[in-house]
Short mmCIF file of N, CA and C in Angstrom, two decimals:
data_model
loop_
_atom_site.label_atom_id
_atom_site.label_comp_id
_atom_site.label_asym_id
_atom_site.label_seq_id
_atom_site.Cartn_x
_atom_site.Cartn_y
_atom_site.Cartn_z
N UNK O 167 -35.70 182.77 -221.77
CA UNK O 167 -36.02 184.18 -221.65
C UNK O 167 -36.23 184.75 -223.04
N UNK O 168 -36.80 185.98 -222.98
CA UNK O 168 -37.44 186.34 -224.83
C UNK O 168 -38.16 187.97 -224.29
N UNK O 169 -38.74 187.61 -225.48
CA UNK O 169 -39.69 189.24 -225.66
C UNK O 169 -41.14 188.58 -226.69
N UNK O 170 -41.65 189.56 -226.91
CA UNK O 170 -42.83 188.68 -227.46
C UNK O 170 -43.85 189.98 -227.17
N UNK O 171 -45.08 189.55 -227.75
CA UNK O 171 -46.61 190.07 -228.07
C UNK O 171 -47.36 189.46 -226.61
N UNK O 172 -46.58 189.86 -225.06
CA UNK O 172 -46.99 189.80 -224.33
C UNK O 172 -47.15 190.47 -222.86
N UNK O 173 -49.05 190.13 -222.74
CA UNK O 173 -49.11 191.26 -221.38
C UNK O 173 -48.87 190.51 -219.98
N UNK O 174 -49.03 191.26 -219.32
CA UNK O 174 -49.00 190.68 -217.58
C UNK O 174 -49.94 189.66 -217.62
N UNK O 175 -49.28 189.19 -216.86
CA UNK O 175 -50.72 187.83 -216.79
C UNK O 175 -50.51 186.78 -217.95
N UNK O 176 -49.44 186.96 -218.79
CA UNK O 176 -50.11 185.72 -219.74
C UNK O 176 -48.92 184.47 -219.37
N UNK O 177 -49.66 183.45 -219.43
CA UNK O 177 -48.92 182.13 -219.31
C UNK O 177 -48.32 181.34 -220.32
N UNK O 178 -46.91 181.75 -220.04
CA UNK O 178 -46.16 181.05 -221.39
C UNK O 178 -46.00 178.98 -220.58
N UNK O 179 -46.30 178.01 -221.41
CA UNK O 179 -45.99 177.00 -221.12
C UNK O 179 -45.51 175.72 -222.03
N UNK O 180 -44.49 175.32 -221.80
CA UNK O 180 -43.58 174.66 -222.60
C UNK O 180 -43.45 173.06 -222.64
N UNK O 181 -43.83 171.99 -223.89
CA UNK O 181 -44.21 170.98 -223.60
C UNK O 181 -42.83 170.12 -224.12
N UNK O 182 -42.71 168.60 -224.59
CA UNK O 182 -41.78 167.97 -224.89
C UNK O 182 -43.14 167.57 -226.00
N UNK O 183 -42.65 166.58 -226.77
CA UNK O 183 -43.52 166.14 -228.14
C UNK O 183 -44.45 164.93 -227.75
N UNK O 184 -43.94 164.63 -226.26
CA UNK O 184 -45.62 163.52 -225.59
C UNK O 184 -46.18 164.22 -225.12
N UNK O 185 -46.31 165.50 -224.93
CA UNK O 185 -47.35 166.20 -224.22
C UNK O 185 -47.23 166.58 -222.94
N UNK O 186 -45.81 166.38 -222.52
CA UNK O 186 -45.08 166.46 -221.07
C UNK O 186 -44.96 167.92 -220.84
N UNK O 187 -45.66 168.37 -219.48
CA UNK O 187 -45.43 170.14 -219.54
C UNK O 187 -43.99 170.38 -218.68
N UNK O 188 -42.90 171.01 -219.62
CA UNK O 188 -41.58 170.71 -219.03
C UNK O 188 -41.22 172.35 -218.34
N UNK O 189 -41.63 173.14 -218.57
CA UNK O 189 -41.49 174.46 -217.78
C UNK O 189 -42.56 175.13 -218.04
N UNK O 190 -42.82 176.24 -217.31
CA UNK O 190 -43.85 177.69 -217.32
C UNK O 190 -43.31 179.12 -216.77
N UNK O 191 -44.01 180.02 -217.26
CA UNK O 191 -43.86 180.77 -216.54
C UNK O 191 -44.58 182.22 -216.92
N UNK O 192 -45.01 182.89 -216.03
CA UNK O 192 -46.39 183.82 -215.90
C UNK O 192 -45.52 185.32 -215.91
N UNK O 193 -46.38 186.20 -216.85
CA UNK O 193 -45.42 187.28 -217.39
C UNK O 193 -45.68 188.32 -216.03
N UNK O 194 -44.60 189.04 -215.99
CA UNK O 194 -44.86 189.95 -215.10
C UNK O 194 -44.43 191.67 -215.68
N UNK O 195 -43.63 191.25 -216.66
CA UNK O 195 -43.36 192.40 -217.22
C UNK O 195 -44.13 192.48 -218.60
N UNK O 196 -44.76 193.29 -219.00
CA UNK O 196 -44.87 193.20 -220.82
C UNK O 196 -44.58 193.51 -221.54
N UNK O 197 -44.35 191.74 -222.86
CA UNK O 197 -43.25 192.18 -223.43
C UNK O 197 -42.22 191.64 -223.64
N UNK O 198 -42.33 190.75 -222.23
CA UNK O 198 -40.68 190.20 -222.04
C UNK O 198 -41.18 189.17 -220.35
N UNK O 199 -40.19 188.01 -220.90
CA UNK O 199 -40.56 186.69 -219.70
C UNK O 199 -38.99 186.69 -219.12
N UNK O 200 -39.01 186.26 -217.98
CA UNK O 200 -37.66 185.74 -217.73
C UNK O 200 -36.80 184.41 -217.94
N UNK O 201 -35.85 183.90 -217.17
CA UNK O 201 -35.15 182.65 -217.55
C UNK O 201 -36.19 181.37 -216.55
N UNK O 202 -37.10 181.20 -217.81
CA UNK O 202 -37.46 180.00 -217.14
C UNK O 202 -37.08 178.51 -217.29
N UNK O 203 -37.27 177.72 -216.46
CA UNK O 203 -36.65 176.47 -216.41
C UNK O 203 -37.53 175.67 -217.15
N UNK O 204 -36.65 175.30 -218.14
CA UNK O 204 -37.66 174.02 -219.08
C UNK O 204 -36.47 172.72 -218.74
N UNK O 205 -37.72 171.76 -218.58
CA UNK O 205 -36.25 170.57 -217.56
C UNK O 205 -36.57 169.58 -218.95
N UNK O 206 -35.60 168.68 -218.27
CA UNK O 206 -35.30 167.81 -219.44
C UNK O 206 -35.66 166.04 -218.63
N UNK O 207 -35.65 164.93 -219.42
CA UNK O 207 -36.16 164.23 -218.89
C UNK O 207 -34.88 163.69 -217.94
N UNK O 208 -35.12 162.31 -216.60
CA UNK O 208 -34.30 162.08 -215.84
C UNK O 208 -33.85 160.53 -216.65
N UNK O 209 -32.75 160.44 -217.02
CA UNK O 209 -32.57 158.55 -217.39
C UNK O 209 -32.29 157.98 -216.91
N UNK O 210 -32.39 158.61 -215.40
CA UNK O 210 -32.10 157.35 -214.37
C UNK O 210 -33.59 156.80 -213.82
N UNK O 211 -34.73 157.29 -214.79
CA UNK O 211 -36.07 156.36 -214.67
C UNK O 211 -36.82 156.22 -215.96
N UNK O 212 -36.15 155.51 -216.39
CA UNK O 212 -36.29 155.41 -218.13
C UNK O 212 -38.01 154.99 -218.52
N UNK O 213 -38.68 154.41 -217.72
CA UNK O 213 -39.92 154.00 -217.77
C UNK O 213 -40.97 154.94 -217.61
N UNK O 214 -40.12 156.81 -217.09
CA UNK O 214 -41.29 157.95 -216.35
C UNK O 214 -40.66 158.77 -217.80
N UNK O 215 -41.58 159.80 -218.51
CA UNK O 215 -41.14 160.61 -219.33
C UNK O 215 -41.27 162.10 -218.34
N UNK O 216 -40.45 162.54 -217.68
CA UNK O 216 -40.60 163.79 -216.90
C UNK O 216 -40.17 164.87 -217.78
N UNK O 217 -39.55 164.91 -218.66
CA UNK O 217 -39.39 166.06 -219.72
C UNK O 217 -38.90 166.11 -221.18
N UNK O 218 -38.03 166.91 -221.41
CA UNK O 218 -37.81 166.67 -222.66
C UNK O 218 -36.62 165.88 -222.72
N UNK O 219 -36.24 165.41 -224.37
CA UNK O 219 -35.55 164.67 -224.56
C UNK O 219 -33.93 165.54 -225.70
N UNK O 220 -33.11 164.86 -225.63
CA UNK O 220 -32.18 165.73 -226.87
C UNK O 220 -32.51 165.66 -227.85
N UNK O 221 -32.47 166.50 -228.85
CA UNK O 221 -32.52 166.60 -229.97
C UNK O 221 -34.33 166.94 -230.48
N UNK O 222 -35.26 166.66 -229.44
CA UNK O 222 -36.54 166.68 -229.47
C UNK O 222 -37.23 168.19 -229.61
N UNK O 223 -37.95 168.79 -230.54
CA UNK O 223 -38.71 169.79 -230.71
C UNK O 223 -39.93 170.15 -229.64
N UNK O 224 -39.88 171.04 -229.27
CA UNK O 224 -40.46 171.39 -227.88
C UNK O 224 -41.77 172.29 -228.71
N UNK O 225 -42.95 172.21 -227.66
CA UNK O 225 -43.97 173.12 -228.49
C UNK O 225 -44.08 174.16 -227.01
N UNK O 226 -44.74 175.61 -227.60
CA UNK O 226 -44.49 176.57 -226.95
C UNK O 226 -45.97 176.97 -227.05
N UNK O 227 -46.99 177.30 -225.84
CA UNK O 227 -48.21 177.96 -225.64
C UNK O 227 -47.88 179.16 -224.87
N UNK O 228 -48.82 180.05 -225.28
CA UNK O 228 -49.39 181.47 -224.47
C UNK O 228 -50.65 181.42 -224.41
N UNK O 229 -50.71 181.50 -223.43
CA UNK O 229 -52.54 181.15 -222.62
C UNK O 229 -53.27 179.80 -223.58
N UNK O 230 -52.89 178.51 -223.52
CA UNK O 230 -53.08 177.66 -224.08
C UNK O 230 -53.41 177.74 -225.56
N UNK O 231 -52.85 178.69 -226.32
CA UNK O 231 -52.06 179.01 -228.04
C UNK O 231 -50.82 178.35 -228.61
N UNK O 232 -51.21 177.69 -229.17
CA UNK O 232 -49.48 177.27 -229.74
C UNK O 232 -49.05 178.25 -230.40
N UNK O 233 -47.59 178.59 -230.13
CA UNK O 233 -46.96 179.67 -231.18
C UNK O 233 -45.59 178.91 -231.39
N UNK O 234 -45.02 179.67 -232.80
CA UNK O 234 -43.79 179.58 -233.19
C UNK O 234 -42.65 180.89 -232.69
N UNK O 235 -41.56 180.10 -232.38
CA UNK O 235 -40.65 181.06 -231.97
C UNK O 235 -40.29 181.95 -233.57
N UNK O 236 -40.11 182.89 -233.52
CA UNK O 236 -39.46 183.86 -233.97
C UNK O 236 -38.47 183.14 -235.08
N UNK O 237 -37.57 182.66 -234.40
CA UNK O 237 -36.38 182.19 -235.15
C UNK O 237 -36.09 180.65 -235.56
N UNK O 238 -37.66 180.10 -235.44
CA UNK O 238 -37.80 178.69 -235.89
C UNK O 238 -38.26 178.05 -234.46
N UNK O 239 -38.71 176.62 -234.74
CA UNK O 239 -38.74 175.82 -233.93
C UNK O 239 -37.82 175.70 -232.54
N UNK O 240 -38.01 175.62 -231.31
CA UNK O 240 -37.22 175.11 -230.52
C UNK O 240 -36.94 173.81 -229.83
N UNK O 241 -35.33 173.25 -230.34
CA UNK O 241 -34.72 172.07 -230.07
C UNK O 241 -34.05 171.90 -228.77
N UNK O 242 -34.61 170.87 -228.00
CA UNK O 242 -34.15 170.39 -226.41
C UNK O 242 -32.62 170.27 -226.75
N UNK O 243 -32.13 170.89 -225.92
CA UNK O 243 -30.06 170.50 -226.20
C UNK O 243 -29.52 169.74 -225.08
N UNK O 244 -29.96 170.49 -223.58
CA UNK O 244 -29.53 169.55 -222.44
C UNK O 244 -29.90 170.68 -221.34
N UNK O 245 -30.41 170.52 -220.26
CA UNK O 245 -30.76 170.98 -219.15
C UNK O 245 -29.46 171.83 -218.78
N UNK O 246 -29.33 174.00 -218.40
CA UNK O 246 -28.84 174.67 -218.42
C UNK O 246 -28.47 175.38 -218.80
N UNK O 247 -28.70 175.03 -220.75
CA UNK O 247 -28.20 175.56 -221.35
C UNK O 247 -29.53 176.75 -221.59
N UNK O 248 -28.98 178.44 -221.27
CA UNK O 248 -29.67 179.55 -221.78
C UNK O 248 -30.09 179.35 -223.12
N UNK O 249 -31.28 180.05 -223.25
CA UNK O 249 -31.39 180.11 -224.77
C UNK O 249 -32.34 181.24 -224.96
N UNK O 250 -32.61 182.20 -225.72
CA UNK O 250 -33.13 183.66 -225.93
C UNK O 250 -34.20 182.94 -227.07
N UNK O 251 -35.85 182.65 -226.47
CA UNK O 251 -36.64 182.83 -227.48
C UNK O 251 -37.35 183.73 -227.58
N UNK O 252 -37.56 184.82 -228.60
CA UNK O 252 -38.17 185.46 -228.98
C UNK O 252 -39.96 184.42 -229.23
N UNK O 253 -41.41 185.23 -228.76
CA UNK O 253 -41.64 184.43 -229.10
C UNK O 253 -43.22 186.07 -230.18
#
């Protein structure tokens, strides 16, 4: 969840560093996104990359834009954990 240089309609979408799209989510307020789910990968199928990994730098698009968060890069920690990006 965050705030940001954004209108209705724009599509925030969140990758892992292979290019894996690990959450999204489409603004409804502007300005400000809610708690979206960015998943993490499963290791009980070590051969499928379904998301991100620990410690791994995540890249962040708005309407297919890469941007930087606010307060630096954002690092995968573990599936649940909230985190406030400004973007």
């Amino acid at each position: 969840y965050g705030s940001g240089d954004l209108e209705v309609g724009d599509l925030i979408r969140v990758y892992d560093p292979d290019g894996v799209l690990c959450g999204s989510w489409r603004v409804t307020d502007a300005g400000y996104y809610g708690q979206m789910m960015v998943y993490g990968d499963d290791p009980m199928t070590p051969e499928i990359d379904e998301g991100a990994g620990r410690d791994e730098e995540l890249t962040i698009k708005i309407n297919d834009q890469e941007v930087v968060p606010v307060d630096g890069p954002l690092i995968w920690e573990f599936n649940g954990q909230p985190v406030r990006v400004d973007l």
